[in-house]
Amino acid sequence: AQSVAQPEDQVNVAEGNPLTVKCTYSVSGNPYLFWYVQYPNRGLQFLLKYITGDNLVKGSYGFEAEFNKSQTSFHLKKPSALVSDSALYFCAVRGYTGGFKTIFGAGTRLFVKA
Amino acid sequence: EAQVTQNPRYLITVTGKKLTVTCSQNMNHEYMSWYRQDPGLGLRQIYYSMNVEVTDKGDVPEGYKVSRKEKRNFPLILESPSPNQTSLYFCASSLQGTDTQYFGPGTRLTVL
């Protein structure tokens, strides 16, 4: 069965510092991994995805994520956090189990303090 | 403008009164899906559709129905809503099942 874990409900970081939001997954077959961000009272916006190829994926707004197959992880990173990065971040995995289901993690709220 | 639209955006109803939340996309996407978002649980997939007339259950399909008669529309039907269906609902679409999903603005449903 597919699953996604975001072990931290909340991450606090000071502006200018690097940030990491963690995600681990379980899926049979090749994983299709995604990060989305949700700002207050808004829908979800796509940040980046890993399908195949280079393990370091670069996405929108300076975010990147590293795919680690042995650790089944797909952590989201940014070298220098901005206050405007404060939002709710979701990791998601899509995999074929007779149809393409999508499993989302519970979400991690990121607070960036000025 | 490429977008996913949902209507209504807000709805308060009573237990047992049938309702439909509409979803439409203008990107000619094959894959469409419904999710509900609840605090601490993230988004959970209700139903998805790989193409016209092809639908399948997600993780939480109980109490919901869907149909996909045309490519652009994917309505969510609650035939007898109950208070535990109070939630924030999102429709999403993607070109294929492995692609990036584009989300609608959400529908906040309250069932009294």
Short mmCIF file of C-alpha atoms in Angstrom, two decimals:
data_model
loop_
_atom_site.label_atom_id
_atom_site.label_comp_id
_atom_site.label_asym_id
_atom_site.label_seq_id
_atom_site.Cartn_x
_atom_site.Cartn_y
_atom_site.Cartn_z
CA ALA A 1 0.00 0.00 0.00
CA GLN A 2 1.07 3.54 -0.66
CA SER A 3 1.79 5.88 2.21
CA VAL A 4 3.42 9.22 2.89
CA ALA A 5 4.75 10.47 6.21
CA GLN A 6 5.59 14.03 7.12
CA PRO A 7 7.00 13.56 10.61
CA GLU A 8 6.89 17.22 11.64
CA ASP A 9 3.61 19.05 12.16
CA GLN A 10 5.46 22.34 12.25
CA VAL A 11 8.87 23.67 11.32
CA ASN A 12 10.17 26.98 12.62
CA VAL A 13 13.08 28.75 10.98
CA ALA A 14 14.55 32.23 11.01
CA GLU A 15 14.53 34.27 7.84
CA GLY A 16 17.74 33.77 5.89
CA ASN A 17 18.43 30.36 7.37
CA PRO A 18 18.14 27.14 5.38
CA LEU A 19 14.96 25.13 5.77
CA THR A 20 14.11 21.45 5.41
CA VAL A 21 10.67 19.89 5.42
CA LYS A 22 10.82 16.12 5.66
CA CYS A 23 8.91 13.49 3.74
CA THR A 24 9.21 9.72 3.55
CA TYR A 25 7.11 7.48 1.37
CA SER A 26 6.17 3.90 0.65
CA VAL A 27 4.98 2.79 -2.78
CA SER A 28 5.23 -0.31 -4.89
CA GLY A 29 6.86 0.31 -8.23
CA ASN A 30 8.33 3.58 -9.38
CA PRO A 31 7.35 6.56 -7.26
CA TYR A 32 6.04 9.82 -8.65
CA LEU A 33 6.71 12.34 -5.90
CA PHE A 34 5.39 15.87 -5.54
CA TRP A 35 5.50 18.85 -3.22
CA TYR A 36 2.63 21.31 -3.03
CA VAL A 37 2.19 24.46 -0.99
CA GLN A 38 -1.02 25.91 0.42
CA TYR A 39 -1.30 29.53 1.46
CA PRO A 40 -4.15 30.61 3.77
CA ASN A 41 -7.58 30.37 2.13
CA ARG A 42 -6.07 29.18 -1.13
CA GLY A 43 -5.91 25.97 -3.09
CA LEU A 44 -2.75 23.95 -3.49
CA GLN A 45 0.03 25.12 -5.74
CA PHE A 46 2.62 22.87 -7.33
CA LEU A 47 6.23 23.33 -6.21
CA LEU A 48 8.21 20.49 -7.77
CA LYS A 49 8.15 16.84 -8.73
CA TYR A 50 10.38 13.82 -9.14
CA ILE A 51 9.56 11.34 -11.87
CA THR A 52 12.95 9.98 -12.90
CA GLY A 53 16.49 11.16 -13.52
CA ASP A 54 18.56 13.50 -11.37
CA ASN A 55 17.96 12.98 -7.67
CA LEU A 56 18.08 16.71 -6.97
CA VAL A 57 14.99 18.41 -8.28
CA LYS A 58 14.67 22.18 -8.54
CA GLY A 59 11.27 23.83 -8.38
CA SER A 60 9.42 27.08 -7.96
CA TYR A 61 10.35 29.95 -5.60
CA GLY A 62 13.89 28.64 -5.01
CA PHE A 63 12.78 25.32 -3.51
CA GLU A 64 14.49 22.03 -4.25
CA ALA A 65 14.07 18.45 -3.12
CA GLU A 66 16.35 15.47 -2.93
CA PHE A 67 15.10 12.03 -3.86
CA ASN A 68 16.79 9.29 -1.84
CA LYS A 69 15.73 5.85 -2.97
CA SER A 70 17.51 3.89 -0.24
CA GLN A 71 15.94 5.99 2.52
CA THR A 72 12.64 6.38 0.62
CA SER A 73 12.74 10.09 1.35
CA PHE A 74 11.96 13.23 -0.61
CA HIS A 75 12.84 16.15 1.65
CA LEU A 76 12.03 19.70 0.59
CA LYS A 77 14.79 22.28 1.03
CA LYS A 78 15.55 25.92 0.49
CA PRO A 79 18.95 27.53 1.12
CA SER A 80 17.58 30.80 2.52
CA ALA A 81 14.06 31.06 3.93
CA LEU A 82 11.79 34.07 3.43
CA VAL A 83 8.94 35.20 5.65
CA SER A 84 6.69 34.79 2.63
CA ASP A 85 7.52 31.06 2.58
CA SER A 86 5.34 30.61 5.66
CA ALA A 87 2.61 28.22 4.57
CA LEU A 88 1.39 24.63 4.73
CA TYR A 89 3.45 22.16 2.72
CA PHE A 90 2.26 18.80 1.46
CA CYS A 91 4.24 15.89 0.11
CA ALA A 92 2.36 13.53 -2.23
CA VAL A 93 3.03 10.27 -4.01
CA ARG A 94 1.28 8.93 -7.07
CA GLY A 95 1.61 5.32 -7.99
CA TYR A 96 -0.12 2.78 -10.11
CA THR A 97 -2.21 0.30 -8.15
CA GLY A 98 -4.67 -0.60 -10.85
CA GLY A 99 -5.34 3.10 -11.22
CA PHE A 100 -3.40 6.21 -10.35
CA LYS A 101 -4.23 6.98 -6.74
CA THR A 102 -2.65 9.92 -4.96
CA ILE A 103 -1.64 9.84 -1.32
CA PHE A 104 -0.86 13.07 0.52
CA GLY A 105 1.03 13.50 3.73
CA ALA A 106 -0.68 15.22 6.65
CA GLY A 107 1.15 18.45 5.92
CA THR A 108 3.86 20.49 7.63
CA ARG A 109 3.26 24.07 8.65
CA LEU A 110 6.31 26.22 8.06
CA PHE A 111 6.80 29.38 10.09
CA VAL A 112 9.57 31.72 9.01
CA LYS A 113 10.33 34.39 11.57
CA ALA A 114 11.75 37.76 10.57
CA GLU B 1 -6.56 31.21 -18.52
CA ALA B 2 -5.94 27.58 -17.61
CA GLN B 3 -7.91 26.78 -14.51
CA VAL B 4 -10.00 24.42 -12.43
CA THR B 5 -13.24 25.93 -11.19
CA GLN B 6 -15.50 24.69 -8.40
CA ASN B 7 -18.97 25.74 -7.39
CA PRO B 8 -20.18 26.63 -4.90
CA ARG B 9 -17.24 27.95 -2.90
CA TYR B 10 -19.17 27.83 0.36
CA LEU B 11 -22.18 25.74 1.27
CA ILE B 12 -24.10 25.21 4.48
CA THR B 13 -26.72 22.48 4.34
CA VAL B 14 -28.64 20.10 6.55
CA THR B 15 -28.33 16.38 7.06
CA GLY B 16 -29.89 14.33 4.30
CA LYS B 17 -30.37 17.07 1.71
CA LYS B 18 -28.77 15.97 -1.55
CA LEU B 19 -26.15 18.29 -2.99
CA THR B 20 -23.75 18.50 -5.91
CA VAL B 21 -20.44 20.30 -6.08
CA THR B 22 -19.39 21.01 -9.63
CA CYS B 23 -15.86 20.90 -10.99
CA SER B 24 -14.73 21.97 -14.42
CA GLN B 25 -11.32 22.24 -16.09
CA ASN B 26 -10.39 23.91 -19.38
CA MET B 27 -7.03 22.20 -19.96
CA ASN B 28 -8.26 19.08 -21.73
CA HIS B 29 -6.89 16.97 -18.90
CA GLU B 30 -7.70 13.28 -18.80
CA TYR B 31 -7.30 12.77 -15.05
CA MET B 32 -9.57 14.41 -12.49
CA SER B 33 -9.90 13.84 -8.79
CA TRP B 34 -11.73 14.90 -5.65
CA TYR B 35 -10.10 15.35 -2.25
CA ARG B 36 -11.24 16.36 1.17
CA GLN B 37 -8.97 18.25 3.53
CA ASP B 38 -9.35 17.88 7.28
CA PRO B 39 -7.03 19.29 9.97
CA GLY B 40 -4.21 16.92 10.82
CA LEU B 41 -5.17 14.49 8.07
CA GLY B 42 -3.92 16.30 4.99
CA LEU B 43 -5.79 15.66 1.76
CA ARG B 44 -7.52 12.35 1.25
CA GLN B 45 -8.62 11.19 -2.16
CA ILE B 46 -12.34 10.50 -2.52
CA TYR B 47 -12.69 9.47 -6.16
CA TYR B 48 -10.69 9.87 -9.30
CA SER B 49 -11.30 9.51 -13.01
CA MET B 50 -8.76 8.41 -15.58
CA ASN B 51 -10.96 9.52 -18.49
CA VAL B 52 -14.56 9.91 -19.61
CA GLU B 53 -16.78 7.18 -18.12
CA VAL B 54 -13.81 5.77 -16.13
CA THR B 55 -13.95 6.40 -12.39
CA ASP B 56 -12.52 4.64 -9.37
CA LYS B 57 -12.54 4.90 -5.62
CA GLY B 58 -9.90 6.69 -3.65
CA ASP B 59 -9.27 6.15 0.04
CA VAL B 60 -12.48 7.67 1.44
CA PRO B 61 -15.32 7.09 -1.08
CA GLU B 62 -18.13 6.25 1.38
CA GLY B 63 -21.05 8.63 1.12
CA TYR B 64 -19.96 10.16 -2.18
CA LYS B 65 -20.73 9.60 -5.85
CA VAL B 66 -19.12 10.95 -9.00
CA SER B 67 -19.70 10.84 -12.71
CA ARG B 68 -17.57 11.73 -15.73
CA LYS B 69 -19.83 12.16 -18.72
CA GLU B 70 -17.65 14.76 -20.40
CA LYS B 71 -13.94 15.35 -20.22
CA ARG B 72 -14.09 18.80 -18.65
CA ASN B 73 -16.58 18.12 -15.83
CA PHE B 74 -16.36 15.93 -12.75
CA PRO B 75 -19.17 16.64 -10.28
CA LEU B 76 -19.14 15.34 -6.70
CA ILE B 77 -22.52 14.20 -5.39
CA LEU B 78 -23.51 13.76 -1.77
CA GLU B 79 -26.86 12.01 -1.88
CA SER B 80 -27.49 12.12 1.88
CA PRO B 81 -24.92 14.36 3.54
CA SER B 82 -24.01 13.80 7.17
CA PRO B 83 -22.14 16.04 9.63
CA ASN B 84 -18.96 13.96 9.27
CA GLN B 85 -18.79 15.16 5.66
CA THR B 86 -18.22 18.70 6.85
CA SER B 87 -14.88 19.49 5.27
CA LEU B 88 -12.93 21.48 2.70
CA TYR B 89 -13.18 19.86 -0.72
CA PHE B 90 -10.77 20.24 -3.61
CA CYS B 91 -11.08 19.19 -7.20
CA ALA B 92 -7.91 18.65 -9.21
CA SER B 93 -6.95 17.70 -12.73
CA SER B 94 -3.81 16.53 -14.51
CA LEU B 95 -2.92 15.60 -18.03
CA GLN B 96 -2.22 12.00 -17.06
CA GLY B 97 -2.21 10.01 -13.85
CA THR B 98 1.47 10.67 -13.19
CA ASP B 99 1.46 14.37 -13.92
CA THR B 100 1.28 17.52 -11.83
CA GLN B 101 -2.20 18.21 -10.53
CA TYR B 102 -3.88 21.59 -10.82
CA PHE B 103 -6.25 22.36 -7.97
CA GLY B 104 -9.46 24.28 -7.80
CA PRO B 105 -10.00 26.97 -5.14
CA GLY B 106 -11.87 24.65 -2.79
CA THR B 107 -15.42 24.28 -1.51
CA ARG B 108 -16.06 24.64 2.18
CA LEU B 109 -19.01 22.44 3.09
CA THR B 110 -20.80 22.48 6.43
CA VAL B 111 -23.46 19.85 7.13
CA LEU B 112 -25.65 20.63 10.13
#
